[in-house]
Coordinates of C-alpha atoms and ligand atoms in Angstrom, one line a residue:
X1 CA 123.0 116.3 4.5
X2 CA 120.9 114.2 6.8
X3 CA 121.9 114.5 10.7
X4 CA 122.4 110.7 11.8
X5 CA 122.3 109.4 15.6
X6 CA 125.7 108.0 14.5
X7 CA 128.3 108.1 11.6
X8 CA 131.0 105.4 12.5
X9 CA 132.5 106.3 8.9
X10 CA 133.2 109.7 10.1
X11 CA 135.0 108.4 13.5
X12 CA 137.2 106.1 11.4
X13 CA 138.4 109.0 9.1
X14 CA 139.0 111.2 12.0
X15 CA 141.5 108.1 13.0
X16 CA 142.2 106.2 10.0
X17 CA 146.0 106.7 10.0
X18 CA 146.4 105.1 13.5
X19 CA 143.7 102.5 13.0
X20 CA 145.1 101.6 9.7
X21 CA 148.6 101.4 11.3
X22 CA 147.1 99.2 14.3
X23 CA 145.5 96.7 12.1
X24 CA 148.4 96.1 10.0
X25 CA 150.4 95.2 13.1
X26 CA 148.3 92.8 13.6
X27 CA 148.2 91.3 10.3
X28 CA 152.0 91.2 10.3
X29 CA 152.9 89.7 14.1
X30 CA 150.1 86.3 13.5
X31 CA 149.1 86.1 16.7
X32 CA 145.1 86.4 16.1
X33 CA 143.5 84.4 18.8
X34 CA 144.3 86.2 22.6
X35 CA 147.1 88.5 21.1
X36 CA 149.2 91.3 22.5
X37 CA 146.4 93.8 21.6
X38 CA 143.7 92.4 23.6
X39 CA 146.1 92.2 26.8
X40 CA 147.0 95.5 26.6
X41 CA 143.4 96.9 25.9
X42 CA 142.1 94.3 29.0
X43 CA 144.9 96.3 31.1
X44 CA 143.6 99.0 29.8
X45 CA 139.4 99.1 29.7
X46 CA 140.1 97.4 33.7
X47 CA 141.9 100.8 34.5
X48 CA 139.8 102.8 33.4
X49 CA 136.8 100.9 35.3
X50 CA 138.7 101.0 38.5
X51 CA 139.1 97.5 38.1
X52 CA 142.2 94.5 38.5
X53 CA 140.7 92.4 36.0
X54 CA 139.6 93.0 32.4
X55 CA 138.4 90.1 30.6
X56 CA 138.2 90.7 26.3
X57 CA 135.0 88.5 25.3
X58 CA 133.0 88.4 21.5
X59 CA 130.7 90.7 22.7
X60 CA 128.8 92.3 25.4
X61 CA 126.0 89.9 25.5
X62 CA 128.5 87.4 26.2
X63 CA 130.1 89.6 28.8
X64 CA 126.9 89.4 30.5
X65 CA 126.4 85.4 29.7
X66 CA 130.0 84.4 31.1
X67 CA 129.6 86.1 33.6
X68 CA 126.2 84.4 34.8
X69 CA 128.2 81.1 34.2
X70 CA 130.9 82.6 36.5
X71 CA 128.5 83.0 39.2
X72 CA 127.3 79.4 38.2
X73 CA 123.5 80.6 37.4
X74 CA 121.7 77.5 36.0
X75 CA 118.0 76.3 36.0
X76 CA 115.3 77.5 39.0
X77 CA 117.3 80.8 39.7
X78 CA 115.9 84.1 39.0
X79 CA 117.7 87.0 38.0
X80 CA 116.0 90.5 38.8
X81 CA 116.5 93.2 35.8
X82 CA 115.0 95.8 34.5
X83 CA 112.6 95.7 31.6
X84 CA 113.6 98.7 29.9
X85 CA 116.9 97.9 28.3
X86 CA 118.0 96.1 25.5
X87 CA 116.6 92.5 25.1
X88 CA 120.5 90.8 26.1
X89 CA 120.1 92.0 29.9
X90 CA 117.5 89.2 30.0
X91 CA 118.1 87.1 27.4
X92 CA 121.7 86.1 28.5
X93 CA 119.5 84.8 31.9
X94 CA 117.1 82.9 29.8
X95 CA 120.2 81.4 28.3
X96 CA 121.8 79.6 31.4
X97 CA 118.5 78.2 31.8
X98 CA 117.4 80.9 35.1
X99 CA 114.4 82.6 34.8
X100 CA 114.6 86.7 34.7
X101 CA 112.2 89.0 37.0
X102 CA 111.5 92.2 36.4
X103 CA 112.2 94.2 38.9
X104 CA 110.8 92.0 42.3
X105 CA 112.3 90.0 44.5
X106 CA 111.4 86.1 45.5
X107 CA 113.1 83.5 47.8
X108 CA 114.3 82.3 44.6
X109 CA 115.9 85.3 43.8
X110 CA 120.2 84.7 43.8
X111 CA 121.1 88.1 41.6
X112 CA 120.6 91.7 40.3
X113 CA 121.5 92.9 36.9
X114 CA 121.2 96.8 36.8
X115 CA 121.2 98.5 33.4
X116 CA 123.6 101.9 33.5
X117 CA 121.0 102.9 30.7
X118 CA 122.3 105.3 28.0
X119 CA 125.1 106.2 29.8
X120 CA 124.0 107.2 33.0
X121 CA 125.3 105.0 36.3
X122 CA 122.4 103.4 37.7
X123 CA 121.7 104.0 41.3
X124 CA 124.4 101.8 43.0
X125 CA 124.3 102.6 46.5
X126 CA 120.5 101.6 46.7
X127 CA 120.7 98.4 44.7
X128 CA 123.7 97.4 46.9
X129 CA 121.6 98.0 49.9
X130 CA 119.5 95.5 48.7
X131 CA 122.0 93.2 47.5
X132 CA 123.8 93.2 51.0
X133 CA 120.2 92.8 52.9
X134 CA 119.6 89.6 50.8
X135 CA 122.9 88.1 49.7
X136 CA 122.7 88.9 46.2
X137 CA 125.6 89.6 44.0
X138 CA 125.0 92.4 41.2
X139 CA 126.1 92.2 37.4
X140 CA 126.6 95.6 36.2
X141 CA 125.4 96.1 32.4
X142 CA 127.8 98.6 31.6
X143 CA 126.8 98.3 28.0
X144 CA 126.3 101.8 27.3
X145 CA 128.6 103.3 30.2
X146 CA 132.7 103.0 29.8
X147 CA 133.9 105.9 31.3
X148 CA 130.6 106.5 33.2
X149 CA 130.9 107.4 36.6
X150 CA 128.7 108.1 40.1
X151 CA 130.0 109.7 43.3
X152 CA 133.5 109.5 41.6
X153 CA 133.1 105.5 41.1
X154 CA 133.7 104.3 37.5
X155 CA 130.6 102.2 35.9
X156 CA 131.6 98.3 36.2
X157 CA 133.9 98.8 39.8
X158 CA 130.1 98.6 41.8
X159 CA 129.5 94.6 40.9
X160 CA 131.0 91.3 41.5
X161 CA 131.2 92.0 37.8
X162 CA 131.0 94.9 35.3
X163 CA 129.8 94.0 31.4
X164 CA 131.0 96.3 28.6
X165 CA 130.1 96.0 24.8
X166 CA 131.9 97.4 21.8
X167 CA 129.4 97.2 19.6
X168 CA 130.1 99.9 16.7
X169 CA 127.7 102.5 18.1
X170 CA 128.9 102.6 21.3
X171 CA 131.1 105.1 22.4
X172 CA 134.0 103.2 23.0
X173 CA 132.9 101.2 19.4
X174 CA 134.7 98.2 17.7
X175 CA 134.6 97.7 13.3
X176 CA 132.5 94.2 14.6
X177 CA 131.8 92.8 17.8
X178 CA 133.1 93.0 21.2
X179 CA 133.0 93.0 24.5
X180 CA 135.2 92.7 28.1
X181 CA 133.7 91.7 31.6
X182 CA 135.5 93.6 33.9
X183 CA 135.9 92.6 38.0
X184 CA 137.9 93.4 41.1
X185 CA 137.2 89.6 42.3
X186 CA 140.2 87.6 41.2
X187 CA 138.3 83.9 41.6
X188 CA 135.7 85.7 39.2
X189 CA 138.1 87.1 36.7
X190 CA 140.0 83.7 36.2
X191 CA 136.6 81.9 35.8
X192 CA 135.5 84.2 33.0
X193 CA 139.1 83.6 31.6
X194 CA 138.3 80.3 31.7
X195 CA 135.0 80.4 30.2
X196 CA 135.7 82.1 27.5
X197 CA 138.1 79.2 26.4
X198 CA 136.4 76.4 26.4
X199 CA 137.0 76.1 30.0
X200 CA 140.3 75.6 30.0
X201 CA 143.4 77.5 31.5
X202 CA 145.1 77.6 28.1
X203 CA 146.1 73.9 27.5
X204 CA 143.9 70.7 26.5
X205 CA 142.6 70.3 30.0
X206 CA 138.9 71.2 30.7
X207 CA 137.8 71.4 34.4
X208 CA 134.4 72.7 33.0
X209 CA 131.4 72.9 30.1
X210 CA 132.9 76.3 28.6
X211 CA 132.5 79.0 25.6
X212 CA 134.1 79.9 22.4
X213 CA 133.6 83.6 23.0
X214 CA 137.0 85.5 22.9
X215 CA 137.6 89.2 21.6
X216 CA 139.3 89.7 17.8
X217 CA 142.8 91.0 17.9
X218 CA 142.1 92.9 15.3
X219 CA 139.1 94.9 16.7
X220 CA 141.6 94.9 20.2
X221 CA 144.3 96.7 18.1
X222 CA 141.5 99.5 17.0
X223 CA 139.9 99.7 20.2
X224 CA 143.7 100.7 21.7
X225 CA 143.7 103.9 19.1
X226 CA 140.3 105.1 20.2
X227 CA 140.4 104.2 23.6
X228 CA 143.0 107.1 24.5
X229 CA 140.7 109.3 22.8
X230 CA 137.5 108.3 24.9
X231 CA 137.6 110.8 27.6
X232 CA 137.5 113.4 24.5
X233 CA 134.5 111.9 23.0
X234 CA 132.6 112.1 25.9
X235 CA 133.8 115.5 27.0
X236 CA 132.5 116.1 23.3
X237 CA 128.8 114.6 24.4
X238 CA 128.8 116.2 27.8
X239 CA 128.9 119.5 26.4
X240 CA 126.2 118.8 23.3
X241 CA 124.0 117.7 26.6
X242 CA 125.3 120.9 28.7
X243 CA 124.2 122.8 25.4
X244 CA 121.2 121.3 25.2
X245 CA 119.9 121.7 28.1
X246 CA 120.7 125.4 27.8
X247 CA 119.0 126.0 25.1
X248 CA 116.1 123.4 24.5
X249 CA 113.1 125.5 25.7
X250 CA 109.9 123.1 24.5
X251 CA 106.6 122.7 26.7
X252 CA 105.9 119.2 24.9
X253 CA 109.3 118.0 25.5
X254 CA 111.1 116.8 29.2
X255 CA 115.0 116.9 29.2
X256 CA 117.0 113.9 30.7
X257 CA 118.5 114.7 33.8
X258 CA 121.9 114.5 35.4
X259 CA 122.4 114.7 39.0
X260 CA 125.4 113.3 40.2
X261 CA 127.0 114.6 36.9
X262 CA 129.0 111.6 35.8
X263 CA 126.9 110.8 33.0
X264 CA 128.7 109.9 29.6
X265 CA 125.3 110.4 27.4
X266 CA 125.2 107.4 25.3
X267 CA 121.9 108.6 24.3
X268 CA 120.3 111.6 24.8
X269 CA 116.7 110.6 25.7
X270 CA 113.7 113.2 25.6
X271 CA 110.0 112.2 26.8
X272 CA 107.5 113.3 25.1
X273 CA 103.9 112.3 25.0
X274 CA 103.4 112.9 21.3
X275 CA 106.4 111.1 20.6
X276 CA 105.5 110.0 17.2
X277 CA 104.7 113.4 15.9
X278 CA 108.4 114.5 17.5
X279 CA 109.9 112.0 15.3
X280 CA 108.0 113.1 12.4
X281 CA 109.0 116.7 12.7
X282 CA 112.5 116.0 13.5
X283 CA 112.5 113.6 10.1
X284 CA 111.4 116.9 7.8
X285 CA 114.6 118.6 8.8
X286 CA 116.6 115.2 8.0
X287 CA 117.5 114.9 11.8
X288 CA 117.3 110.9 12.6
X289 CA 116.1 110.0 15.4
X290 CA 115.1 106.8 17.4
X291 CA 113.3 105.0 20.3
X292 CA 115.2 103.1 22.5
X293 CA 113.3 100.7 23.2
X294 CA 110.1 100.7 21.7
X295 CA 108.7 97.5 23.9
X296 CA 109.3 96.6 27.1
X297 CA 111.0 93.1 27.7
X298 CA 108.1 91.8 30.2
X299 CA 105.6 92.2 27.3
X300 CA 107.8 90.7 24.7
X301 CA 106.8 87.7 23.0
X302 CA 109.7 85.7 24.3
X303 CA 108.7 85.9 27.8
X304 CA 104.8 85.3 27.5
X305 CA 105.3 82.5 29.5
X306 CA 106.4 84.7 32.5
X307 CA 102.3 85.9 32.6
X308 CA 103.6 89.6 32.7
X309 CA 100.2 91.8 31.4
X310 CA 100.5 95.2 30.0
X311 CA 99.9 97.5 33.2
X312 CA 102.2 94.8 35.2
X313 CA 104.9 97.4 35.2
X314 CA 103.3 101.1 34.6
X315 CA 107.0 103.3 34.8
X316 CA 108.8 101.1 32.0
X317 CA 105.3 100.9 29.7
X318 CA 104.8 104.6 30.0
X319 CA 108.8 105.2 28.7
X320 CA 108.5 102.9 26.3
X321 CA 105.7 104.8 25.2
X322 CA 107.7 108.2 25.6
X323 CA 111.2 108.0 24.9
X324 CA 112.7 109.1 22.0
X325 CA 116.9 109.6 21.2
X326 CA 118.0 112.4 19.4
X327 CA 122.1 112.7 17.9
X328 CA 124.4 113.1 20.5
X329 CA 127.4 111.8 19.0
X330 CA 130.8 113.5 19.3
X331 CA 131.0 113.7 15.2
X332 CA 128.5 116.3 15.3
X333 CA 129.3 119.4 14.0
X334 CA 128.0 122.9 15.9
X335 CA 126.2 123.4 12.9
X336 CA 124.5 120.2 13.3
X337 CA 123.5 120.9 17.0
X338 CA 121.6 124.3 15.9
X339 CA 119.7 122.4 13.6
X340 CA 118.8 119.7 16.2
X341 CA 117.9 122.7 18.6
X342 CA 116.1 124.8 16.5
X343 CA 114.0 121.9 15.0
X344 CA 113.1 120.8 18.9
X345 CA 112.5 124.3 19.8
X346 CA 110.0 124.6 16.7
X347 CA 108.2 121.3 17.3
X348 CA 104.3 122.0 18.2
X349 CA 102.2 119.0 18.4
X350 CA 99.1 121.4 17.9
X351 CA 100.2 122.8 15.0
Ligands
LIG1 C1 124.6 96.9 23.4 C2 124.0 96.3 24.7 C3 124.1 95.0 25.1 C4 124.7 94.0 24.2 O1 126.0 94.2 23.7 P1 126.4 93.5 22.3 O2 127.9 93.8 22.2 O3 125.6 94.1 21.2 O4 126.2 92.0 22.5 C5 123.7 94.6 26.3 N1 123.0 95.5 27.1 C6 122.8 96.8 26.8 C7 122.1 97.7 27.7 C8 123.3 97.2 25.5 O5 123.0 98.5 25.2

């Protein structure tokens, strides 16, 4: 049997009574726009990110896009972000007509969007040193990071606002799209709310241009039977990464790293400068594996315009030239992980 990165088949079977159970309630109560379900899980994903406010939106692109509107980003603003993350970080920007800058800051400059990449809380306390010196508010792409946390912080509780997606590989995952904005600002919350209807507080009134962008009941109701179980997968991931690192001896191969320890290993992320011949080796023993992200956003052909050259921005070229994912998941089985370690242990470029 092939090892894949993720089986979201295997997750529902672990749970299929309960998720079964939970969609039917929803099938049978009506309510499918803004239900019961998606109050309780926005209670709920806003606990658990330290937050007052949780804010169910169709997914977490549009977490990150409503909550630009929020802060009312429009045309000449720049955005800084990263460009070693998925292309939505910057795209969402793009979209309310701002410009995004990778990593620099100009007079024009009204925001940061740090990227809590695979898992891992980015490095708050410095970016809100910056964002304090120059009166910028941060967005938190919390994408990849519920349940994340640094110095004892939750991932999402750092920002004016915190973005989280349930896409189905993540690992708190939806059976579609999803996604909340989480926030401790209550002004902020209730313009999200508002956003994400239209604009409106609930009725026919419209104080504002808004969005269609609400999350399904239906993926609320199965999100509420895996979301007590979260803490469990990613205890399950911590120690694949603990075991890992114990026993991943390779020359050609650097581990990721966890300082602060509050890591929830979305991904785990080797470097390795024959990369391509990793992969390869991996793929004879039917162990998947994949780069994330294979091209840095500054030299994507969407922002051309922006006159970024390859060499603009050395450290995200040289990952994107480096990084490669192996399975991490918490469906893997022990067996599974010897395989993965043995075939990384056995992997000599040379030979
Ligand atoms: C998945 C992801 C998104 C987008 O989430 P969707 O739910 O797919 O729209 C944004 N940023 C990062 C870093 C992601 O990993």
């Amino acid at each position: 049997m092939p090892i894949r990165l993720v089986d979201t088949v295997r997750q529902y079977q672990e749970l299929k009574e309960e998720i079964d159970a939970a969609i039917h309630r929803v099938l049978e109560h009506g309510r499918y726009i803004l239900g019961p379900e998606v109050a309780g899980l926005e209670r709920e994903v806003a606990e658990e990110c330290g937050c007052a406010s949780g804010i169910g939106v169709a997914s977490g692109t549009d977490a990150l896009l409503l909550s630009l509107a929020a802060l009312g980003v429009g045309p000449g603003d720049e955005v800084i972000t990263t460009p070693f993350t998925f292309v939505s970080t910057a795209e969402v920007i793009s979209l309310r007509g701002g410009t995004p800058v990778f990593a620099d800051i100009t007079p024009r400059t009204v925001g940061i969007i740090p990227v809590h990449l695979y898992g891992q809380v980015a490095e708050m306390e410095q970016f809100q040193a910056i964002a304090e010196k120059h009166h910028l508010w941060i967005i938190e792409d919390a994408a990849q990071a519920l349940g994340a946390k640094r110095d004892g912080h939750p991932a999402g509780s750092f920002g004016a606002l915190g973005c989280i997606s349930f896409f189905p590989t993540k690992n708190l995952g939806a059976f579609g799209d999803g996604g909340m904005v989480v926030s401790n600002d209550a002004g902020l919350a209730d313009r999200v709310r508002r956003l994400r209807y239209h604009g409106s507080a609930g009725g026919y009134d419209y104080d504002q241009i808004g969005y269609n962008s609400r999350l399904d009941e239906i993926q609320a109701a199965v999100l509420r039977v895996k979301l007590p179980e979260l803490a469990k997968f990613n205890g399950a991931r911590r120690r694949t990464a603990a075991l890992y690192h114990s026993r991943v001896y390779n020359p050609h191969v650097t581990l990721p790293a966890d300082p602060t320890g509050g890591h929830v290993w979305h991904q785990f992320t080797l470097r390795c400068k024959q990369r391509g011949l990793l992969a390869a080796a991996l793929k004879e023993h039917e162990i998947e594996s994949k780069i994330y992200y294979p091209t840095p956003l500054h030299l994507q052909k969407t922002y051309e315009h922006l006159g970024y050259k390859p060499g603009s921005l050395p450290e995200a070229e040289r990952a994107c030239e480096e990084v490669l994912s192996i399975p991490i998941s918490q469906e893997l089985t022990d067996e599974e992980k010897g395989q993965i370690i043995a075939a990384v242990n056995d992997f000599d470029p040379g030979g």
